[in-house]
Short mmCIF file of C-alpha atoms and ligand atoms in Angstrom, two decimals:
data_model
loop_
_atom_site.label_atom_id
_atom_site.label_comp_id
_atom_site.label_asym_id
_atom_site.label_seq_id
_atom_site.Cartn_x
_atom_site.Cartn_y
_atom_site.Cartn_z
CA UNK A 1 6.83 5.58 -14.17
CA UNK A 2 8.10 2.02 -12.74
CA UNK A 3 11.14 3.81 -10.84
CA UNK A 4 9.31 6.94 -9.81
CA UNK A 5 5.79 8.66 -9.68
CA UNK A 6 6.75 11.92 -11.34
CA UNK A 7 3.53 12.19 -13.45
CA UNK A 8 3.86 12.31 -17.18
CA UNK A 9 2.18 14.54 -19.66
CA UNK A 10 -1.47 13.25 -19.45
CA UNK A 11 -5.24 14.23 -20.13
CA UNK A 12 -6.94 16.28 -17.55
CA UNK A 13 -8.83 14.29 -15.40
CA UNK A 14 -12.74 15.05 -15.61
CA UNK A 15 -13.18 14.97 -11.71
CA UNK A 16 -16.67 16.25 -10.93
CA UNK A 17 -17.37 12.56 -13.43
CA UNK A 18 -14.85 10.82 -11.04
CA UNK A 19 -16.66 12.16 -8.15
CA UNK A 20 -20.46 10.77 -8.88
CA UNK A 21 -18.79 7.25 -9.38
CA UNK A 22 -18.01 7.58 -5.55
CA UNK A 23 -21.61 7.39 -3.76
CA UNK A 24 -20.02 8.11 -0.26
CA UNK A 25 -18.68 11.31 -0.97
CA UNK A 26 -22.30 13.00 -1.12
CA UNK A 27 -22.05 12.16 2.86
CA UNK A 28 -22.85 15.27 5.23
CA UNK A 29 -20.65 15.21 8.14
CA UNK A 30 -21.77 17.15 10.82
CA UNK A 31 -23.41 19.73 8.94
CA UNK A 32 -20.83 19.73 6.25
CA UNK A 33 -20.34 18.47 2.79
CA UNK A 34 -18.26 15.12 3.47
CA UNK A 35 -14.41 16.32 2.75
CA UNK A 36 -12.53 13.19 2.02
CA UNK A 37 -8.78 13.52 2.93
CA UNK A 38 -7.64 10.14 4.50
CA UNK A 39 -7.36 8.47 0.98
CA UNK A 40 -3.82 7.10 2.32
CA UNK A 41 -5.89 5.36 5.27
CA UNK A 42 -8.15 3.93 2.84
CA UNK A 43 -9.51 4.90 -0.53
CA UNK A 44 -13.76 5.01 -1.54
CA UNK A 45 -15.03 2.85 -3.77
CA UNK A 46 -16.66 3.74 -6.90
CA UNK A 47 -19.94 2.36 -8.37
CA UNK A 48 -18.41 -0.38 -10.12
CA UNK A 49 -16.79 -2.04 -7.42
CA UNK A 50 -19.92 -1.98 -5.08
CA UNK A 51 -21.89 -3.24 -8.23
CA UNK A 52 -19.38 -6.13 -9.37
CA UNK A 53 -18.74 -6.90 -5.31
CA UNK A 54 -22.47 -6.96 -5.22
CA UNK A 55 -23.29 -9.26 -8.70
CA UNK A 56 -21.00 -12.21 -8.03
CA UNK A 57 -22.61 -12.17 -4.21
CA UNK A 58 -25.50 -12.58 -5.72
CA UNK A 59 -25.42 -14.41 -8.99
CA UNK A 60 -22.21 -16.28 -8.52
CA UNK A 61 -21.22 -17.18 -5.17
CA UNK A 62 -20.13 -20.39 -3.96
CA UNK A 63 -16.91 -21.69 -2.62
CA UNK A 64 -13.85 -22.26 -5.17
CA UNK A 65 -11.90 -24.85 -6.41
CA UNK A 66 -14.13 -27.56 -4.89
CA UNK A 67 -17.12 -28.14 -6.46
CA UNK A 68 -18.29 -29.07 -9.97
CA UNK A 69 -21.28 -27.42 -9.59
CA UNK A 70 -21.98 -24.51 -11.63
CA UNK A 71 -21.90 -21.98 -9.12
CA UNK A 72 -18.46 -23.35 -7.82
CA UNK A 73 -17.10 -23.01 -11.06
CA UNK A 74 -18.53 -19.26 -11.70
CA UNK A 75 -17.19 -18.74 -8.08
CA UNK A 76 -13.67 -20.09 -9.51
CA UNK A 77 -13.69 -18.38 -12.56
CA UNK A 78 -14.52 -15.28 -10.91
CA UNK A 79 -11.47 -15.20 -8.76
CA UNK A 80 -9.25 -16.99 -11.28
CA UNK A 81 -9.79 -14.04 -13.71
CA UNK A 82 -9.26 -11.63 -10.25
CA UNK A 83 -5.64 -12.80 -10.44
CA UNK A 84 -5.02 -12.24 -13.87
CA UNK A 85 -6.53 -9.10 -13.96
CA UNK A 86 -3.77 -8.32 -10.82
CA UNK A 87 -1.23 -9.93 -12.94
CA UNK A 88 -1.57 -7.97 -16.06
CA UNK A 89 -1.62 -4.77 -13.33
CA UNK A 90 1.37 -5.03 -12.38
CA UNK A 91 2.72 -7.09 -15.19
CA UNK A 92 4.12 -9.96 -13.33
CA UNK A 93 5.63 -13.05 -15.77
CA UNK A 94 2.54 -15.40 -14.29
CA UNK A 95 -0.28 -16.09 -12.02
CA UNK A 96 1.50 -18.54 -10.27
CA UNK A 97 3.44 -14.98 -8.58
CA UNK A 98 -0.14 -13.43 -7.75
CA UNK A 99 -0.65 -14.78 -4.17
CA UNK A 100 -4.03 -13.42 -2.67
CA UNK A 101 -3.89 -11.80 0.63
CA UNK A 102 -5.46 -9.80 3.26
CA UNK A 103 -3.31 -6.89 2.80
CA UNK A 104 -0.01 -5.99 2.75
CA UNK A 105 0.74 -6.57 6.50
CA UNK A 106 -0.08 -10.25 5.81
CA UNK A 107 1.92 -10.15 2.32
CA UNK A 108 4.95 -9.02 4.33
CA UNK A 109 4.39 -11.45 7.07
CA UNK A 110 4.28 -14.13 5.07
CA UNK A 111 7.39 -13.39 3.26
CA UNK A 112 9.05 -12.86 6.51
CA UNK A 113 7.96 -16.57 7.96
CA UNK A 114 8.28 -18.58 4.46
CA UNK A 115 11.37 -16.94 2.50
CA UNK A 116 13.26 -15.26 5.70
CA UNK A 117 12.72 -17.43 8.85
CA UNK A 118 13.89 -21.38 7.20
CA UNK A 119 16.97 -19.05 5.48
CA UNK A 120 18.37 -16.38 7.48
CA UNK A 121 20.84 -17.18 10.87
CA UNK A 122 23.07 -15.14 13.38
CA UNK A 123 25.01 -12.86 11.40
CA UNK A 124 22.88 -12.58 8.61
CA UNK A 125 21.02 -8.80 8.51
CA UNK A 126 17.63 -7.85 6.85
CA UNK A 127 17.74 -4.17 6.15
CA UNK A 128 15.37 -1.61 6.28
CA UNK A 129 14.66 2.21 6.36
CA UNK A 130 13.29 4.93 8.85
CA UNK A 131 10.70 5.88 7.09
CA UNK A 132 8.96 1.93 7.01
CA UNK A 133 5.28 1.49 8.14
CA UNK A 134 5.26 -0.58 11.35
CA UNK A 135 4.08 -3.72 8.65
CA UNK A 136 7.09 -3.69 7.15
CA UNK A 137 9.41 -3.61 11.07
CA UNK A 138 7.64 -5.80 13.03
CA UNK A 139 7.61 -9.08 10.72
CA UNK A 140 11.34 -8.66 10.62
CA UNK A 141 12.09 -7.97 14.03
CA UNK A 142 10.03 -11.20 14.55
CA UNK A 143 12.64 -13.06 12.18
CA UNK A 144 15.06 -11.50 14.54
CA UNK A 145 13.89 -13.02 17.46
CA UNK A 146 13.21 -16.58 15.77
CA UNK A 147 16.38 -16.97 14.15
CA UNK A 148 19.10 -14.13 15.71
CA UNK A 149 19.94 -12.21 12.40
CA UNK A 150 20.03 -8.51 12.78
CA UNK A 151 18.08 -5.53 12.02
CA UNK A 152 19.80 -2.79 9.90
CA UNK A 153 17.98 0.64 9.38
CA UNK A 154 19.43 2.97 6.78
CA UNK A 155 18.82 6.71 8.26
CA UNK A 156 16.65 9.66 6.38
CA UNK A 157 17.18 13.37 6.03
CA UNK A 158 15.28 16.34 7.78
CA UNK A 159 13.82 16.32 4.43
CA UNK A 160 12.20 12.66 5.05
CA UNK A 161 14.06 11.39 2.01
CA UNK A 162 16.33 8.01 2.18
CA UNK A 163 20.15 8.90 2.91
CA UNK A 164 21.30 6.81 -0.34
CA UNK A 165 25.08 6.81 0.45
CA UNK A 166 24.17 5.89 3.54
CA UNK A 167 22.04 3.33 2.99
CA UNK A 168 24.46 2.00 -0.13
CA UNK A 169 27.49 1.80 3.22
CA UNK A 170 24.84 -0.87 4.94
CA UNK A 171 24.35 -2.81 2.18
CA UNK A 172 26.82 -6.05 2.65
CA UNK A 173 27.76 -9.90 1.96
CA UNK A 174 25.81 -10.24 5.39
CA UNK A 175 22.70 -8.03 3.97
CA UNK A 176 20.14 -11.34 3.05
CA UNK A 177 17.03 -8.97 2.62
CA UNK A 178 16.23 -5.37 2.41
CA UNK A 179 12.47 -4.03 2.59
CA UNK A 180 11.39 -0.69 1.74
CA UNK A 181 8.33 1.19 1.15
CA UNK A 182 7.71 2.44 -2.74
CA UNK A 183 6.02 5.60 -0.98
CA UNK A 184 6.18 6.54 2.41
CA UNK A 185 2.50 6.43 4.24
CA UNK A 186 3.82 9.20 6.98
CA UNK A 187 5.99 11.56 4.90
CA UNK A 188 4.18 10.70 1.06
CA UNK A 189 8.25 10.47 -0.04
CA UNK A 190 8.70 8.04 -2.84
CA UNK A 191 11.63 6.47 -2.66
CA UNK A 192 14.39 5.24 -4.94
CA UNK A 193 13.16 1.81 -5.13
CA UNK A 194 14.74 0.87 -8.68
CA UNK A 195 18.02 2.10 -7.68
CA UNK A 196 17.93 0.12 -4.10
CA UNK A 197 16.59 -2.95 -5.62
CA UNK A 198 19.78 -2.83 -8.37
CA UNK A 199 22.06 -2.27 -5.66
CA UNK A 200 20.69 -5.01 -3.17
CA UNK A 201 21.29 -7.65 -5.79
CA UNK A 202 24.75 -6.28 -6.44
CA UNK A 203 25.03 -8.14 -2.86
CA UNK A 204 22.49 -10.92 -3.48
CA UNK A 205 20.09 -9.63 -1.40
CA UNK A 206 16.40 -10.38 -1.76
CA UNK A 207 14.07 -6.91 -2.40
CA UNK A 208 10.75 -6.15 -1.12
CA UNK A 209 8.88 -3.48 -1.76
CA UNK A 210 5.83 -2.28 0.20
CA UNK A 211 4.06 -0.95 -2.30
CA UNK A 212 0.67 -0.06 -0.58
CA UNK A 213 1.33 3.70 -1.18
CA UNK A 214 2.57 3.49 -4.41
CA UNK A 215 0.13 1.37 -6.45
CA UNK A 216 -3.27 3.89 -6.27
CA UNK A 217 -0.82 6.84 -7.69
CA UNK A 218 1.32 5.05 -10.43
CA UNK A 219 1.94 2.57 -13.14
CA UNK A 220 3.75 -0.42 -11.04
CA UNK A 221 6.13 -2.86 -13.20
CA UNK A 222 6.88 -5.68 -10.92
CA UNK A 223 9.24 -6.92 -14.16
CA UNK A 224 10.91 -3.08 -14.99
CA UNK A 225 11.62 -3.03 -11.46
CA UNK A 226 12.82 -6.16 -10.99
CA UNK A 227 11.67 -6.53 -7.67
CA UNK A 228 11.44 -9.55 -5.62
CA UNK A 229 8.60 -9.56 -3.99
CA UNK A 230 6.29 -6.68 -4.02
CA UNK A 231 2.93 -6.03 -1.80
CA UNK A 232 -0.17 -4.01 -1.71
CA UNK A 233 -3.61 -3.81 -0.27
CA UNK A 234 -6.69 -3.76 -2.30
CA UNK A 235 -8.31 -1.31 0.06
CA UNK A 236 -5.64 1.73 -0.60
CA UNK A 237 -6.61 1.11 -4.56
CA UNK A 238 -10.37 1.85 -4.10
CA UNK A 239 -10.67 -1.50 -3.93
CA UNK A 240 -12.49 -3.89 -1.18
CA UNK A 241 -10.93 -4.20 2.76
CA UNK A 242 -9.29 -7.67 3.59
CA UNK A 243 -7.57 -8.45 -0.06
CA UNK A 244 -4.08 -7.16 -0.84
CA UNK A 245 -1.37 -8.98 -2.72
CA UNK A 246 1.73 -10.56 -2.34
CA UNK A 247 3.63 -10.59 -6.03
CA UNK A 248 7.43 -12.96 -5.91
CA UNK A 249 8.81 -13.98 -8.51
CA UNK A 250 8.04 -17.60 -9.56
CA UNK A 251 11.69 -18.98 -8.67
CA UNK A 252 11.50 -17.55 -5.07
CA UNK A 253 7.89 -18.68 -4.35
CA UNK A 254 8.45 -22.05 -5.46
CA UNK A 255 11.22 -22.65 -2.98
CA UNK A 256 9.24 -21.65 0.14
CA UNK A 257 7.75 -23.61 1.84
CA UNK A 258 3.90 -22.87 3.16
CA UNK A 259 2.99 -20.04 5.82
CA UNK A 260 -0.09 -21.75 6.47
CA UNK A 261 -2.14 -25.49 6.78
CA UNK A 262 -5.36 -26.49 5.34
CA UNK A 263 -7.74 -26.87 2.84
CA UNK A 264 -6.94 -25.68 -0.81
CA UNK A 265 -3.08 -25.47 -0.23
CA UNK A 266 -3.08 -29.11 0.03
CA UNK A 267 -2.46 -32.06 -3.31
CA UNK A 268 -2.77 -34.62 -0.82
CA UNK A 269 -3.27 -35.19 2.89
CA UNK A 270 -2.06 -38.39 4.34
CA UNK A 271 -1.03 -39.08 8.41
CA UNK A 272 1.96 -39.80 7.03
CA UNK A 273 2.51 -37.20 4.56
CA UNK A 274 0.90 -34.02 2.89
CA UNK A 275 2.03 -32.87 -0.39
CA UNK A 276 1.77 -29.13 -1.24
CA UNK A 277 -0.56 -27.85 -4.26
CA UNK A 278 1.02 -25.58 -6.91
CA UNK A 279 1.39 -21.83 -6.96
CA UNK A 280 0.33 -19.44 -6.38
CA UNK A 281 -2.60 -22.00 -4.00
CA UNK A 282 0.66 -23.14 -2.15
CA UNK A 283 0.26 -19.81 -0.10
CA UNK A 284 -3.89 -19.80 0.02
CA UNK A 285 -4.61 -21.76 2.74
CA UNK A 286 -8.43 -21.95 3.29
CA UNK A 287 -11.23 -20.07 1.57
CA UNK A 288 -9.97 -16.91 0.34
CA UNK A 289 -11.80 -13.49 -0.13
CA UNK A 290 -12.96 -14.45 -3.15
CA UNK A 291 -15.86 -10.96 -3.22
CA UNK A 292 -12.83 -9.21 -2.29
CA UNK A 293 -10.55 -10.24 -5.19
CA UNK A 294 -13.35 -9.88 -7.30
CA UNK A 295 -13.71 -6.34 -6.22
CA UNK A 296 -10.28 -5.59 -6.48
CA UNK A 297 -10.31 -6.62 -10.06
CA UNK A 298 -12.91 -4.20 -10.53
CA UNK A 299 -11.00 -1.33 -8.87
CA UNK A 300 -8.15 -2.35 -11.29
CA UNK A 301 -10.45 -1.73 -14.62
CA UNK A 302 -11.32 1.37 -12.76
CA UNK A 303 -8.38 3.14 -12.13
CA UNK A 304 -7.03 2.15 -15.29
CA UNK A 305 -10.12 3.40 -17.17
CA UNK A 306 -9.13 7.05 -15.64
CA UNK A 307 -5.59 5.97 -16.84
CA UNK A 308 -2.89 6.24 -14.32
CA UNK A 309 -1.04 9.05 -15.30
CA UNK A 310 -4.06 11.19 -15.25
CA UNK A 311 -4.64 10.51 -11.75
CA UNK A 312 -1.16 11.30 -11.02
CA UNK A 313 -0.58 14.29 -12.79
CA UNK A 314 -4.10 15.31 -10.93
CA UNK A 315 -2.94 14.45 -7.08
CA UNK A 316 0.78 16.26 -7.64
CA UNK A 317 -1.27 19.67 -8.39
CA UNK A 318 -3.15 18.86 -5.36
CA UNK A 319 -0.36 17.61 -3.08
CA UNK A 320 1.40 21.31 -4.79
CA UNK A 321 -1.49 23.86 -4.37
CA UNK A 322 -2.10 22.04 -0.73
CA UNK A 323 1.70 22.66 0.15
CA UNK A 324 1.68 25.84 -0.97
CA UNK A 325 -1.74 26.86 0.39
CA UNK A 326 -0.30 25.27 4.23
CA UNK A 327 3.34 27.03 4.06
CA UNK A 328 1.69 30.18 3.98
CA UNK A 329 -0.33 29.48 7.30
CA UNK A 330 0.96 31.32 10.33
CA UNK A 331 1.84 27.79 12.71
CA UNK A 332 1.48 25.44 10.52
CA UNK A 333 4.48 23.10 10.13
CA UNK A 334 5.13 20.59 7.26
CA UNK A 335 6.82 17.50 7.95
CA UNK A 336 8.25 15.52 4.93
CA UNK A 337 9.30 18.21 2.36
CA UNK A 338 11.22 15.36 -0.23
CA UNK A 339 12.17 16.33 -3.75
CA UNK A 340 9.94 13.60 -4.77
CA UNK A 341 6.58 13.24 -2.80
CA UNK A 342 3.08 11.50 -3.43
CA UNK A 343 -0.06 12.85 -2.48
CA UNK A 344 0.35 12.57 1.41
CA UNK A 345 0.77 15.96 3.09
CA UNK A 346 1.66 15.82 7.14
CA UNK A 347 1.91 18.82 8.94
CA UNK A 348 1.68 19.91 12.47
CA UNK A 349 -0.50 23.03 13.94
CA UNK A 350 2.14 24.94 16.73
CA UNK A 351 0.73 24.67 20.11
CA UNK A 352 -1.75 22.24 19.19
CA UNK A 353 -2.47 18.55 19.51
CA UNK A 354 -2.83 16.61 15.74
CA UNK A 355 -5.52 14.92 17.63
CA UNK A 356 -7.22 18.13 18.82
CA UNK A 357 -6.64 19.52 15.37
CA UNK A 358 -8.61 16.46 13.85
CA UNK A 359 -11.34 16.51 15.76
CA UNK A 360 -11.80 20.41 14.76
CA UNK A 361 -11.70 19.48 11.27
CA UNK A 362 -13.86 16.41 11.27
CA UNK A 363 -16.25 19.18 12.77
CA UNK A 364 -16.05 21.06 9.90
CA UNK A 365 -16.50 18.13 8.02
CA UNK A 366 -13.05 17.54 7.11
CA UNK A 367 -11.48 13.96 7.29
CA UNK A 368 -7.66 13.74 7.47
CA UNK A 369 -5.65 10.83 9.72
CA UNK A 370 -3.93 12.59 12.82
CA UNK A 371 -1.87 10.25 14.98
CA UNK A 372 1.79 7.95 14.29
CA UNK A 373 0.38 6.41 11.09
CA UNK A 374 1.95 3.32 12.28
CA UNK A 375 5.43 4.65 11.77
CA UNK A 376 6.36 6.03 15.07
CA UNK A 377 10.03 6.15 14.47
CA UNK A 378 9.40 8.56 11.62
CA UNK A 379 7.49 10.55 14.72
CA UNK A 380 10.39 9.97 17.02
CA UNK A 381 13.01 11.12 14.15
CA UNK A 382 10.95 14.42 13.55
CA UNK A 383 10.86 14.77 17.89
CA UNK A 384 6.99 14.45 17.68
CA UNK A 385 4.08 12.55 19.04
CA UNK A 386 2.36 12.87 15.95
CA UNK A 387 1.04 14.66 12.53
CA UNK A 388 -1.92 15.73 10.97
CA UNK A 389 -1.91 14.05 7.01
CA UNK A 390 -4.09 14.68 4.26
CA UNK A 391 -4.05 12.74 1.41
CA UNK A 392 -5.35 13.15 -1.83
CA UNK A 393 -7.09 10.45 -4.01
CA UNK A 394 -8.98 10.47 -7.94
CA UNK A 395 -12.16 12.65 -6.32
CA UNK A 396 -10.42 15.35 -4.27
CA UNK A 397 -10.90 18.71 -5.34
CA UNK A 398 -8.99 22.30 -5.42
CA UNK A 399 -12.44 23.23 -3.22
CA UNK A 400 -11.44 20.51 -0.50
CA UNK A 401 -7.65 22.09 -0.29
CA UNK A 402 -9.42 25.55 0.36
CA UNK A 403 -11.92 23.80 2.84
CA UNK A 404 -8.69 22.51 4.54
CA UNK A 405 -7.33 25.74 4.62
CA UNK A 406 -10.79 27.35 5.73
CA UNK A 407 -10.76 24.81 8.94
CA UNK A 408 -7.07 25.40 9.98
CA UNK A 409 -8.08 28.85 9.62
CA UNK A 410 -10.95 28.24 12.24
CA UNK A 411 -8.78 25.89 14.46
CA UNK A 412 -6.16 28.29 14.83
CA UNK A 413 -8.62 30.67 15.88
CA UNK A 414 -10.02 28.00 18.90
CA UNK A 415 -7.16 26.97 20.38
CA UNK A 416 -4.49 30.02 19.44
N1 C6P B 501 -1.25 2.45 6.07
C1 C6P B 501 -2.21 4.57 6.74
O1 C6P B 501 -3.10 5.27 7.21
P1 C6P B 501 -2.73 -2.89 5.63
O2 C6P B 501 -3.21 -2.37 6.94
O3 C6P B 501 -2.17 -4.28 5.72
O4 C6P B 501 -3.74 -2.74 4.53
O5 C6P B 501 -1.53 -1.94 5.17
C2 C6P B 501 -0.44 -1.72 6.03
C3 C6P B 501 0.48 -0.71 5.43
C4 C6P B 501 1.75 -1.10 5.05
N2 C6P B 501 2.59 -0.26 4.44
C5 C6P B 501 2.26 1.01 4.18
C6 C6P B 501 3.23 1.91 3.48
C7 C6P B 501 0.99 1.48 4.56
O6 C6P B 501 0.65 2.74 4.29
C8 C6P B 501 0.10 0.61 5.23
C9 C6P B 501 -1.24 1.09 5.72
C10 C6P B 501 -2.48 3.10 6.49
O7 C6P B 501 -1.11 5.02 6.43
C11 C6P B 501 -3.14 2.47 7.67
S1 C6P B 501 -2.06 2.30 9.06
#
């Protein structure tokens, strides 16, 4: 499971359970039953992250690390136990490599301004892929500008898989970092991640893995992987908006110096000089989202409680039936067709507008994302403006992949 998300044998998942843990999806959208397809966007929350968000905001909040009153230290115990909670997630060695976050975009940002900008010079190269979520190009093209190292992007297939050979021919004694999604957010193609990561360090390159698709639809090992640095958001893991994680491994982290100034990152502050506190508060500048990491803790016990594998097995006969159900529509187009592929389906309706398309479904009820999920050059390498993309989380249903089919049915019939 730690190199790819083909499911294993596992329990049937008891979804009409999983679904009254989610309160939103009893929702009526105009006139419809709420049909929740944008899980890839951002996942519900069940129950017991609203409730455990909602007791420590009101039994135990108060600021961290700063006060020896009782609440402080509730507060601090709260999001102490948040982080090793994360930790034994994604079994890193430590807590000192669970850095707290606003999401991935800031996880990869700050790896790009603490490990790549002091490091990397003209003539160094930080590679990439085609199929990477505008998070994980822009930070690096920033590290471009700052210190004149060079952008590398390995190419895909018409498939929307990673060209491995390819790829493998970029690699280099210049190549300082690579970055590549676990799971594309576009396409849903999971990508070779253990095999890139062994064959970046065959060069000495540093890995990281985006791993916001990945985490909500497999068992992540940070340590089986052997990945650098790794990153997620908590909000993509039915888990709270503005917490994510940065995971690096203790030797890496230690080296950096910090992103950002101010309280809590801080041993001690003189005019003349500051000293840095420890990790992982090195890289926490300020007070952090500590309801947030609290809920994302809970999300964690959640997920896990369904067990992994039974949420995987559940989303590839979703992701399946919904491919199969689509192919067989007169128009319809499916972009992203990889061997391996986790519960993101894009597709395009001929002669229509994605956005047209989603504003049909949404009137049938039906949420999916339509636009360049934030990876145009996917768009540009498929010659489109843009996709349609449902994605499939814990709660969907084989009765929301016929109500998809129902509406495409209806929206070929408006604008056809
Ligand atoms: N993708 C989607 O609809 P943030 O916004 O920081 O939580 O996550 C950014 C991000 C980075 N990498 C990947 C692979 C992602 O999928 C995302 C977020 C959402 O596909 C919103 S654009």
């Amino acid at each position: 499971m730690a190199a790819n998300l083909s499911p294993v044998a596992s329990p049937a998942l008891d979804v009409e359970r999983v679904r009254r843990d989610f309160p939103i999806l009893d929702t009526v959208v105009n006139g419809h039953p709420l049909v929740y397809l944008d899980s890839a966007a951002s996942a519900q929350r069940p129950r017991a992250v609203l409730r455990a968000v909602e007791e420590y905001e009101t039994h135990s909040h108060a600021n961290v690390h700063r006060g020896v009153h009782a609440l402080s230290q509730a507060a601090t115990a709260a999001y102490e136990g948040a982080r090793e909670r994360v930790r034994r997630f994604i079994n890193a060695r430590s807590t000192r490599e669970i850095i707290f976050v606003r999401g991935t975009t800031e996880g990869i940002n700050l790896v790009a301004q603490a490990w790549a900008r002091p490091r990397l010079r003209p003539g160094d190269e930080i590679l990439i892929s085609t199929l990477e979520h505008h998070a994980n190009i822009v930070p690096w093209q920033l590290v471009c500008e700052q210190t004149g190292c060079t952008l590398k992007v390995a190419p895909i297939n018409a498939r929307g898989e990673l060209e491995l050979e390819e790829f493998l021919e970029l690699l280099g004694p210049r190549t300082r970092l690579v970055g590549v999604a676990h799971v594309s957010n576009a396409l849903g193609t999971v990508l070779p991640v253990k095999r890139v990561i062994e064959a970046a360090h065959e060069v000495g390159a540093v890995v990281l893995i985006d791993g916001a698709q990945a985490v909500p639809h497999s068992i992540v090992d940070v340590r089986a992987l052997g990945a650098d640095f790794y990153v997620f958001s908590g909000h993509k893991l039915y888990g709270p908006t503005g917490i994510g994680v940065l995971y690096g491994r203790e030797e890496l982290l230690a080296a950096m110096p910090p992103w950002q100034g101010g309280g809590d990152m801080i041993l001690t502050v003189s005019f003349e000089k500051t000293t840095y506190n420890e990790l992982p508060w090195k890289f926490e500048a300020g007070t952090p989202n500590i309801s947030g990491a609290v809920g994302l803790a809970a999300a964690m016990d959640y997920l896990e409680s369904l067990g992994l594998p039974a949420v995987a097995a559940h989303e590839q006969r979703l992701l399946q039936l919904a491919t199969a159900e689509l192919a067989r529509l007169p128009g319809i187009e499916i972009i992203g067709t990889a061997a391996q592929k986790a519960s993101v389906l894009s597709f395009t309706m001929k002669g229509v507008h994605p956005h047209d398309l989603g504003t049909v479904l949404d009137a049938e009820g039906i949420a999916v994302r339509t636009g360049h999920h934030c990876a145009m050059p996917v768009m540009t390498f498929f010659g489109l403006p843009a996709t349609a993309r449902a994605s499939f989380a814990c709660y969907n249903t084989e009765h929301d992949v016929s109500e998809l089919v129902r509406a495409l049915g209806k929206a070929r019939e408006v604008f056809v």
